C-alpha positions as a Markdown table, in Angstrom:
| # | Residue | x | y | z |
|---|---|---|---|---|
| 1 | Met | 113.4 | 58.3 | 155.3 |
| 2 | Lys | 114.4 | 57.7 | 151.4 |
| 3 | Arg | 111.5 | 58.8 | 150.4 |
| 4 | Trp | 111.6 | 62.2 | 152.1 |
| 5 | Ile | 114.7 | 62.7 | 151.0 |
| 6 | Leu | 113.9 | 61.8 | 147.3 |
| 7 | Leu | 110.6 | 64.1 | 147.9 |
| 8 | Leu | 112.7 | 67.1 | 149.2 |
| 9 | Ala | 115.2 | 66.7 | 146.5 |
| 10 | Val | 112.6 | 67.1 | 143.8 |
| 11 | Leu | 111.0 | 69.8 | 145.7 |
| 12 | Ala | 114.4 | 71.7 | 145.8 |
| 13 | Cys | 115.1 | 71.3 | 142.3 |
| 14 | Thr | 111.4 | 72.6 | 141.2 |
| 15 | Val | 111.6 | 75.5 | 143.6 |
| 16 | Trp | 115.5 | 76.1 | 142.1 |
| 17 | Ile | 114.3 | 76.3 | 138.2 |
| 18 | Ala | 111.0 | 78.4 | 139.2 |
| 19 | Cys | 113.5 | 81.0 | 140.7 |
| 20 | Lys | 115.4 | 80.9 | 137.4 |
| 21 | Ser | 114.8 | 83.9 | 135.8 |
| 22 | Asp | 113.3 | 84.3 | 132.0 |
| 23 | Tyr | 116.8 | 85.0 | 130.5 |
| 24 | Glu | 118.7 | 82.1 | 132.0 |
| 25 | Lys | 115.6 | 80.1 | 131.3 |
| 26 | Met | 116.1 | 81.3 | 127.2 |
| 27 | Leu | 119.9 | 80.8 | 127.4 |
| 28 | Asp | 119.8 | 77.1 | 129.1 |
| 29 | Arg | 116.7 | 76.4 | 126.1 |
| 30 | Glu | 118.8 | 77.7 | 123.2 |
| 31 | Met | 122.2 | 76.4 | 124.4 |
| 32 | Ala | 121.0 | 72.7 | 125.1 |
| 33 | Ser | 119.2 | 73.0 | 121.5 |
| 34 | Gly | 122.8 | 72.6 | 119.6 |
| 35 | Ile | 121.5 | 74.9 | 116.4 |
| 36 | Arg | 124.2 | 77.7 | 115.7 |
| 37 | Tyr | 123.4 | 80.5 | 114.5 |
| 38 | Asp | 126.6 | 82.4 | 112.9 |
| 39 | Ser | 124.7 | 85.0 | 110.8 |
| 40 | Ile | 125.6 | 88.8 | 111.7 |
| 41 | Phe | 124.4 | 91.4 | 109.5 |
| 42 | Phe | 125.3 | 92.8 | 106.0 |
| 43 | Gly | 127.1 | 89.2 | 105.4 |
| 44 | Leu | 129.2 | 89.2 | 108.4 |
| 45 | Tyr | 129.7 | 86.2 | 110.4 |
| 46 | Phe | 131.1 | 84.3 | 113.7 |
| 47 | Gly | 134.1 | 83.1 | 112.9 |
| 48 | Met | 135.1 | 85.4 | 110.0 |
| 49 | Pro | 138.6 | 86.0 | 109.4 |
| 50 | Ala | 139.5 | 89.7 | 110.2 |
| 51 | Ser | 141.3 | 89.8 | 106.5 |
| 52 | Asp | 137.9 | 88.9 | 105.1 |
| 53 | Phe | 136.3 | 91.4 | 107.1 |
| 54 | Tyr | 138.3 | 94.0 | 106.1 |
| 55 | Lys | 138.1 | 93.3 | 102.2 |
| 56 | His | 134.3 | 92.6 | 102.8 |
| 57 | Cys | 133.7 | 96.3 | 104.7 |
| 58 | Phe | 136.0 | 97.5 | 101.6 |
| 59 | Glu | 133.3 | 96.3 | 99.1 |
| 60 | Leu | 130.6 | 97.0 | 101.3 |
| 61 | Asn | 132.0 | 101.0 | 100.9 |
| 62 | Arg | 133.1 | 100.9 | 97.7 |
| 63 | Gln | 129.3 | 100.2 | 97.1 |
| 64 | Gly | 128.2 | 103.0 | 98.8 |
| 65 | Met | 126.5 | 100.9 | 101.3 |
| 66 | Val | 128.8 | 102.1 | 104.1 |
| 67 | Thr | 131.1 | 104.6 | 105.4 |
| 68 | Asn | 133.9 | 105.5 | 107.9 |
| 69 | Gly | 133.2 | 106.2 | 111.3 |
| 70 | Pro | 133.7 | 108.5 | 114.1 |
| 71 | Glu | 138.0 | 109.4 | 113.6 |
| 72 | Asn | 137.6 | 106.1 | 111.1 |
| 73 | Asn | 137.6 | 103.4 | 114.2 |
| 74 | Thr | 134.5 | 102.5 | 113.1 |
| 75 | Val | 132.1 | 101.5 | 110.3 |
| 76 | Leu | 129.1 | 103.4 | 109.7 |
| 77 | Tyr | 125.9 | 102.7 | 108.2 |
| 78 | Ser | 123.2 | 105.3 | 108.0 |
| 79 | Phe | 118.6 | 104.7 | 108.4 |
| 80 | Tyr | 116.6 | 107.3 | 106.6 |
| 81 | Asp | 113.7 | 105.0 | 107.0 |
| 82 | Tyr | 112.5 | 106.2 | 110.5 |
| 83 | Arg | 111.1 | 109.2 | 112.3 |
| 84 | Tyr | 114.6 | 110.3 | 112.7 |
| 85 | Pro | 117.5 | 110.0 | 110.6 |
| 86 | Leu | 119.7 | 107.5 | 112.7 |
| 87 | Asp | 123.3 | 105.8 | 112.4 |
| 88 | Met | 124.5 | 102.7 | 113.8 |
| 89 | Asn | 128.7 | 102.1 | 114.3 |
| 90 | Phe | 130.1 | 98.4 | 114.1 |
| 91 | Tyr | 132.6 | 97.0 | 114.8 |
| 92 | Pro | 134.0 | 93.5 | 115.6 |
| 93 | Ala | 136.2 | 92.1 | 118.4 |
| 94 | Phe | 138.3 | 88.6 | 117.3 |
| 95 | Glu | 139.2 | 85.7 | 118.9 |
| 96 | Lys | 142.2 | 84.3 | 117.3 |
| 97 | Gly | 142.1 | 86.2 | 114.2 |
| 98 | Arg | 138.1 | 85.7 | 113.9 |
| 99 | Ile | 134.7 | 87.3 | 114.9 |
| 100 | Tyr | 133.3 | 86.0 | 117.9 |
| 101 | Lys | 131.3 | 89.3 | 119.1 |
| 102 | Met | 130.1 | 92.3 | 116.7 |
| 103 | Gly | 130.0 | 95.7 | 118.8 |
| 104 | Val | 127.2 | 98.3 | 117.3 |
| 105 | Val | 126.5 | 101.8 | 118.9 |
| 106 | Phe | 122.9 | 103.4 | 117.6 |
| 107 | Asn | 122.6 | 106.9 | 117.8 |
| 108 | Tyr | 120.2 | 109.8 | 116.0 |
| 109 | Gln | 121.8 | 112.1 | 113.8 |
| 110 | Gly | 120.6 | 115.2 | 115.0 |
| 111 | Trp | 120.8 | 114.5 | 119.0 |
| 112 | Ala | 121.8 | 117.5 | 121.2 |
| 113 | Pro | 121.6 | 117.3 | 124.9 |
| 114 | Trp | 118.5 | 119.5 | 124.7 |
| 115 | Asn | 117.0 | 117.2 | 122.4 |
| 116 | Lys | 114.7 | 115.0 | 125.0 |
| 117 | Gln | 112.8 | 113.4 | 121.5 |
| 118 | Leu | 116.2 | 111.8 | 120.3 |
| 119 | Phe | 117.3 | 110.7 | 123.8 |
| 120 | Ser | 118.6 | 107.2 | 123.8 |
| 121 | Asp | 115.6 | 106.1 | 125.4 |
| 122 | Lys | 113.4 | 107.0 | 122.8 |
| 123 | Leu | 116.2 | 105.6 | 120.0 |
| 124 | Ala | 115.7 | 102.3 | 122.0 |
| 125 | Pro | 112.1 | 100.9 | 120.4 |
| 126 | Asp | 113.5 | 101.8 | 116.8 |
| 127 | Val | 116.7 | 99.8 | 117.8 |
| 128 | Leu | 114.3 | 97.0 | 118.7 |
| 129 | Asp | 112.6 | 97.4 | 115.5 |
| 130 | Ile | 115.8 | 96.7 | 113.3 |
| 131 | Leu | 116.7 | 93.9 | 115.1 |
| 132 | Glu | 113.5 | 92.0 | 115.1 |
| 133 | Lys | 113.9 | 92.6 | 111.1 |
| 134 | Trp | 117.0 | 91.3 | 111.4 |
| 135 | Tyr | 116.5 | 88.3 | 113.9 |
| 136 | Gly | 112.8 | 87.7 | 114.4 |
| 137 | Lys | 110.7 | 89.1 | 117.7 |
| 138 | Gly | 111.4 | 87.5 | 121.2 |
| 139 | Phe | 113.5 | 90.0 | 123.1 |
| 140 | Ile | 113.0 | 90.2 | 126.8 |
| 141 | Lys | 113.3 | 93.3 | 129.1 |
| 142 | Ile | 116.1 | 92.8 | 131.8 |
| 143 | Val | 115.4 | 93.3 | 135.3 |
| 144 | Arg | 118.4 | 94.4 | 136.8 |
| 145 | Thr | 119.7 | 96.0 | 140.0 |
| 146 | Pro | 117.6 | 99.1 | 140.8 |
| 147 | Gly | 118.9 | 102.6 | 139.9 |
| 148 | Asp | 120.4 | 100.9 | 135.9 |
| 149 | Thr | 119.6 | 101.5 | 132.9 |
| 150 | Ala | 117.0 | 99.3 | 130.5 |
| 151 | Ala | 118.2 | 96.5 | 129.0 |
| 152 | Trp | 117.0 | 93.8 | 126.5 |
| 153 | Val | 118.2 | 90.3 | 125.0 |
| 154 | Lys | 117.3 | 87.2 | 122.3 |
| 155 | Val | 119.2 | 83.9 | 122.4 |
| 156 | Asn | 119.1 | 81.8 | 119.3 |
| 157 | Gly | 121.2 | 79.0 | 119.5 |
| 158 | Asn | 124.8 | 80.1 | 120.4 |
| 159 | Arg | 123.6 | 84.1 | 119.2 |
| 160 | Gln | 123.3 | 86.5 | 121.8 |
| 161 | Ile | 122.2 | 89.9 | 121.1 |
| 162 | Leu | 122.2 | 92.2 | 123.9 |
| 163 | Val | 121.0 | 95.7 | 123.9 |
| 164 | Met | 121.4 | 98.4 | 126.8 |
| 165 | Leu | 120.8 | 102.3 | 127.2 |
| 166 | Gln | 124.9 | 103.2 | 126.9 |
| 167 | Asn | 124.1 | 107.1 | 127.8 |
| 168 | Glu | 121.8 | 109.2 | 126.8 |
| 169 | Arg | 122.7 | 109.6 | 123.2 |
| 170 | Asn | 123.6 | 105.9 | 122.3 |
| 171 | Val | 121.9 | 102.3 | 122.8 |
| 172 | Arg | 124.2 | 100.0 | 122.5 |
| 173 | Val | 124.0 | 96.8 | 121.0 |
| 174 | Glu | 126.7 | 92.9 | 121.5 |
| 175 | Ile | 126.0 | 90.6 | 119.2 |
| 176 | Thr | 128.1 | 87.5 | 120.8 |
| 177 | Asp | 129.4 | 83.9 | 120.2 |
| 178 | Leu | 128.4 | 82.0 | 123.3 |
| 179 | Thr | 130.2 | 79.5 | 122.3 |
| 180 | Val | 133.6 | 81.0 | 122.5 |
| 181 | Thr | 135.7 | 82.0 | 125.2 |
| 182 | Pro | 137.9 | 85.0 | 124.4 |
| 183 | Glu | 141.6 | 84.2 | 126.2 |
| 184 | Gln | 142.7 | 88.0 | 125.4 |
| 185 | Lys | 141.5 | 91.8 | 124.1 |
| 186 | Glu | 142.6 | 92.1 | 120.7 |
| 187 | Thr | 142.6 | 95.8 | 119.7 |
| 188 | Pro | 143.4 | 95.8 | 116.1 |
| 189 | Val | 142.5 | 99.3 | 115.1 |
| 190 | Lys | 145.6 | 101.3 | 115.2 |
| 191 | Pro | 145.0 | 104.8 | 117.4 |
| 192 | Gly | 145.7 | 107.8 | 116.1 |
| 193 | Asp | 145.7 | 106.2 | 111.8 |
| 194 | Arg | 143.3 | 108.4 | 110.2 |
| 195 | Arg | 142.9 | 105.8 | 106.9 |
| 196 | Pro | 139.5 | 103.8 | 107.3 |
| 197 | Val | 139.4 | 100.8 | 109.1 |
| 198 | Trp | 139.5 | 98.3 | 106.4 |
| 199 | Glu | 143.0 | 100.2 | 105.2 |
| 200 | Lys | 144.8 | 100.1 | 108.9 |
| 201 | His | 145.5 | 96.8 | 108.8 |
| 202 | Glu | 148.3 | 95.4 | 106.9 |
| 203 | Lys | 148.1 | 92.7 | 104.6 |
């Protein structure tokens, strides 16, 4: 009897593992590795103090690398080495004054509702190419409920990169430190303030 119970337990465990998605397997493997990847891009990193983020972006702007995004609420970087020029707007989320997630939105500069060549589904391969150059290959396509837009994900240690078609224009990317559980949402950007992001915060 005990042998049968043990056999059933092993069988149930095997079935449960087999039913796990590729994403769940990757997540379990990477989180169990204990390896940390804190780099994001452009010298930004998880755990970076908010004050250092603003100083760093100010320096990147001084060097001519980035400028102000729409309504001065994001930081804008542009790519010109693809078939169509594209923009990347980014701004982090903070937990206890330190970066734990980076929100990024990509779009083609010449996007228009009538220009299907510049829609987000055509943009996604370029975005994935950029991310693979930064973080390496290994993104997997997520199969979600029928009717959902496409999404891709990669997990390296504590760092998850999630890519989604936000709408017809934008591809959204979220780069998250999975070891941080935010206690509250912080909204440090002051609405209606026309100054650059790095000038909106009191020293």
